[in-house]
Amino acid sequence: ILAQVVKYAVARGPSRFCVMLPVRRLVAPARAVLSRRQFASPASLNKIIFTAAAKADAGAREGNVKAIGEHHGNLDLKLEKHPKHGGKGGGTNPEELMAAGYSACFNGALRLCADKNGIKIGDSAVTSEVSLGVESDEVTGGVPLRVGLKVKLIAEVEGVDDATAQKVAELAHEFCPYSRATRGNIEVEVVGKGK
């Protein structure tokens, strides 16, 4: 049972609960034993469904990014730094690309989870807000700065109340590959709103 509790706590990310065992010993949440630089072993893919590939040129955040490979779409974008990041704006940036991918994937997960859990919903839309910010002045990769990302997902679900929308959003957060990839690495806030 302890192994299942630890697995649950690690999957849920940082939490404030403790588990009372029959011997009345208090066990700290599993995530608490991992430092900022230690991560649980990643899950490996048993089967790859498909692989998407894109290539960024030497211009980096002010260059070009293009989808490449077999069955790629028409993604071919000029990137620009956000004005608050020292750029002129007017183009897209990596954070917008992550927001677009995360919101589309999360909405698909939300609709699938609602269906598989017998929750009837109407149309849904997901807004993903990806923020780039400074975590600390700790040296990272030889640079005296540690930057990071923060995400807020807002799921608007028609035909249900706020509580049901929140429940479906939390189910989607458990399932969505983007949520699973970011879990324990960045702060992700999930908000469900009924319409």
Short mmCIF file of C-alpha atoms in Angstrom, two decimals:
data_model
loop_
_atom_site.label_atom_id
_atom_site.label_comp_id
_atom_site.label_asym_id
_atom_site.label_seq_id
_atom_site.Cartn_x
_atom_site.Cartn_y
_atom_site.Cartn_z
CA ILE A 1 0.00 0.00 0.00
CA LEU A 2 2.85 2.40 0.75
CA ALA A 3 4.16 1.96 -2.80
CA GLN A 4 0.73 2.92 -4.19
CA VAL A 5 0.55 5.98 -1.92
CA VAL A 6 4.04 7.09 -2.95
CA LYS A 7 3.20 6.55 -6.65
CA TYR A 8 -0.02 8.60 -6.20
CA ALA A 9 1.81 11.40 -4.36
CA VAL A 10 4.56 11.58 -6.99
CA ALA A 11 2.01 11.64 -9.84
CA ARG A 12 0.04 14.43 -8.16
CA GLY A 13 3.11 16.57 -7.60
CA PRO A 14 3.82 18.65 -4.52
CA SER A 15 1.13 18.26 -1.93
CA ARG A 16 0.45 19.17 1.66
CA PHE A 17 -0.99 15.87 2.83
CA CYS A 18 0.65 13.19 4.86
CA VAL A 19 -0.30 9.54 5.16
CA MET A 20 -1.15 7.95 8.51
CA LEU A 21 0.04 4.36 8.49
CA PRO A 22 -1.41 1.69 10.80
CA VAL A 23 1.71 1.89 12.98
CA ARG A 24 0.95 5.58 13.46
CA ARG A 25 4.12 6.75 11.72
CA LEU A 26 3.83 9.95 9.73
CA VAL A 27 5.26 9.73 6.23
CA ALA A 28 6.21 12.87 4.32
CA PRO A 29 4.88 13.34 0.78
CA ALA A 30 7.04 11.52 -1.74
CA ARG A 31 7.73 14.66 -3.79
CA ALA A 32 9.25 16.36 -0.74
CA VAL A 33 12.25 14.01 -0.80
CA LEU A 34 13.21 15.10 -4.32
CA SER A 35 15.34 18.22 -4.48
CA ARG A 36 14.88 20.86 -7.18
CA ARG A 37 17.50 19.15 -9.35
CA GLN A 38 16.41 15.54 -8.89
CA PHE A 39 13.61 14.08 -10.93
CA ALA A 40 11.74 10.83 -10.84
CA SER A 41 12.67 8.44 -13.64
CA PRO A 42 10.74 9.29 -16.80
CA ALA A 43 8.30 6.81 -18.23
CA SER A 44 9.43 5.33 -21.53
CA LEU A 45 7.17 4.95 -24.53
CA ASN A 46 6.15 1.37 -25.27
CA LYS A 47 4.91 2.40 -28.72
CA ILE A 48 5.49 5.62 -30.65
CA ILE A 49 2.32 6.79 -32.39
CA PHE A 50 4.08 9.49 -34.41
CA THR A 51 6.95 11.96 -34.13
CA ALA A 52 6.67 15.66 -34.92
CA ALA A 53 9.85 17.54 -35.75
CA ALA A 54 10.71 21.19 -36.18
CA LYS A 55 13.98 23.00 -36.77
CA ALA A 56 15.04 26.43 -35.52
CA ASP A 57 17.80 28.29 -37.37
CA ALA A 58 20.74 30.23 -35.94
CA GLY A 59 18.53 33.25 -35.30
CA ALA A 60 17.11 31.40 -32.25
CA ARG A 61 14.34 33.54 -30.67
CA GLU A 62 14.57 36.02 -33.56
CA GLY A 63 15.05 33.48 -36.34
CA ASN A 64 12.82 31.03 -38.12
CA VAL A 65 11.23 27.77 -37.08
CA LYS A 66 9.88 25.24 -39.54
CA ALA A 67 8.18 21.86 -39.34
CA ILE A 68 10.30 19.16 -40.97
CA GLY A 69 10.08 15.47 -41.73
CA GLU A 70 7.48 13.10 -43.05
CA HIS A 71 3.84 14.27 -42.96
CA HIS A 72 4.71 17.70 -41.58
CA GLY A 73 2.25 20.55 -41.74
CA ASN A 74 2.73 24.03 -43.05
CA LEU A 75 4.43 25.43 -39.96
CA ASP A 76 7.02 27.95 -41.11
CA LEU A 77 7.26 30.95 -38.81
CA LYS A 78 9.43 33.99 -38.25
CA LEU A 79 10.11 34.30 -34.54
CA GLU A 80 10.42 37.55 -32.61
CA LYS A 81 11.25 38.15 -28.98
CA HIS A 82 8.39 39.52 -26.89
CA PRO A 83 8.79 43.27 -26.20
CA LYS A 84 9.11 42.54 -22.46
CA HIS A 85 11.97 40.17 -23.34
CA GLY A 86 13.89 42.81 -25.26
CA GLY A 87 12.34 42.25 -28.66
CA LYS A 88 10.24 44.27 -31.06
CA GLY A 89 7.27 41.86 -31.04
CA GLY A 90 5.05 41.41 -34.05
CA GLY A 91 5.92 37.73 -34.50
CA THR A 92 5.41 34.58 -32.53
CA ASN A 93 7.73 33.25 -29.84
CA PRO A 94 8.47 29.84 -28.32
CA GLU A 95 6.10 30.46 -25.41
CA GLU A 96 3.20 31.12 -27.81
CA LEU A 97 4.02 27.90 -29.65
CA MET A 98 3.96 25.97 -26.37
CA ALA A 99 0.68 27.66 -25.41
CA ALA A 100 -0.87 26.68 -28.75
CA GLY A 101 0.23 23.06 -28.51
CA TYR A 102 -0.70 22.70 -24.84
CA SER A 103 -4.18 24.22 -25.27
CA ALA A 104 -5.02 22.00 -28.27
CA CYS A 105 -3.74 18.83 -26.60
CA PHE A 106 -5.42 19.67 -23.28
CA ASN A 107 -8.79 20.32 -24.96
CA GLY A 108 -8.55 16.94 -26.70
CA ALA A 109 -7.73 15.28 -23.37
CA LEU A 110 -10.61 17.11 -21.68
CA ARG A 111 -13.14 15.91 -24.27
CA LEU A 112 -11.83 12.33 -24.16
CA CYS A 113 -11.81 12.19 -20.34
CA ALA A 114 -15.34 13.60 -20.15
CA ASP A 115 -16.57 10.97 -22.60
CA LYS A 116 -14.76 8.05 -20.93
CA ASN A 117 -16.05 9.13 -17.49
CA GLY A 118 -19.65 9.51 -18.67
CA ILE A 119 -19.74 13.29 -18.19
CA LYS A 120 -21.88 14.97 -20.82
CA ILE A 121 -20.40 18.27 -21.97
CA GLY A 122 -21.05 20.72 -24.77
CA ASP A 123 -18.42 22.62 -26.70
CA SER A 124 -15.17 23.40 -24.91
CA ALA A 125 -12.31 25.82 -25.37
CA VAL A 126 -8.98 25.91 -23.55
CA THR A 127 -6.79 28.97 -23.13
CA SER A 128 -3.17 28.30 -22.22
CA GLU A 129 -1.14 31.15 -20.74
CA VAL A 130 2.59 30.38 -20.75
CA SER A 131 4.76 32.81 -18.77
CA LEU A 132 8.54 33.12 -19.01
CA GLY A 133 10.17 34.45 -15.87
CA VAL A 134 13.18 34.50 -13.58
CA GLU A 135 13.39 31.88 -10.85
CA SER A 136 16.64 33.05 -9.26
CA ASP A 137 20.11 34.44 -9.93
CA GLU A 138 21.57 30.96 -9.52
CA VAL A 139 24.15 30.05 -12.16
CA THR A 140 22.54 27.70 -14.69
CA GLY A 141 24.55 26.38 -17.63
CA GLY A 142 27.23 28.99 -16.93
CA VAL A 143 24.72 31.85 -17.04
CA PRO A 144 24.09 33.77 -13.78
CA LEU A 145 20.36 33.44 -14.13
CA ARG A 146 17.77 30.69 -13.78
CA VAL A 147 14.69 31.18 -15.93
CA GLY A 148 11.58 29.07 -16.00
CA LEU A 149 8.04 28.72 -17.25
CA LYS A 150 4.64 28.85 -15.59
CA VAL A 151 1.36 27.77 -17.19
CA LYS A 152 -2.26 28.60 -16.49
CA LEU A 153 -4.89 26.53 -18.29
CA ILE A 154 -8.44 27.86 -18.42
CA ALA A 155 -10.97 25.31 -19.67
CA GLU A 156 -14.38 26.73 -20.59
CA VAL A 157 -16.92 23.94 -20.86
CA GLU A 158 -20.48 24.43 -22.08
CA GLY A 159 -23.42 22.55 -20.58
CA VAL A 160 -21.95 22.05 -17.09
CA ASP A 161 -21.50 24.03 -13.87
CA ASP A 162 -18.14 25.30 -12.58
CA ALA A 163 -17.60 22.30 -10.28
CA THR A 164 -18.11 19.80 -13.11
CA ALA A 165 -15.92 21.85 -15.45
CA GLN A 166 -13.19 21.83 -12.80
CA LYS A 167 -13.54 18.06 -12.34
CA VAL A 168 -13.23 17.42 -16.08
CA ALA A 169 -10.25 19.82 -16.30
CA GLU A 170 -8.50 17.94 -13.46
CA LEU A 171 -9.14 14.60 -15.20
CA ALA A 172 -7.66 16.07 -18.39
CA HIS A 173 -4.65 17.31 -16.42
CA GLU A 174 -4.01 13.73 -15.27
CA PHE A 175 -4.20 12.40 -18.85
CA CYS A 176 -2.79 15.13 -21.14
CA PRO A 177 0.75 14.35 -22.37
CA TYR A 178 1.77 18.01 -21.97
CA SER A 179 0.57 17.99 -18.36
CA ARG A 180 2.41 14.74 -17.70
CA ALA A 181 5.59 16.13 -19.29
CA THR A 182 5.52 19.30 -17.21
CA ARG A 183 4.37 17.74 -13.92
CA GLY A 184 6.91 18.36 -11.18
CA ASN A 185 8.98 20.61 -13.47
CA ILE A 186 6.93 23.79 -13.74
CA GLU A 187 3.93 25.31 -12.01
CA VAL A 188 0.70 24.53 -13.86
CA GLU A 189 -2.62 25.98 -12.65
CA VAL A 190 -5.80 24.39 -14.01
CA VAL A 191 -9.10 26.27 -13.92
CA GLY A 192 -12.41 24.85 -15.13
CA LYS A 193 -15.33 27.19 -15.89
CA GLY A 194 -18.84 26.08 -16.76
CA LYS A 195 -20.85 27.96 -19.38
#
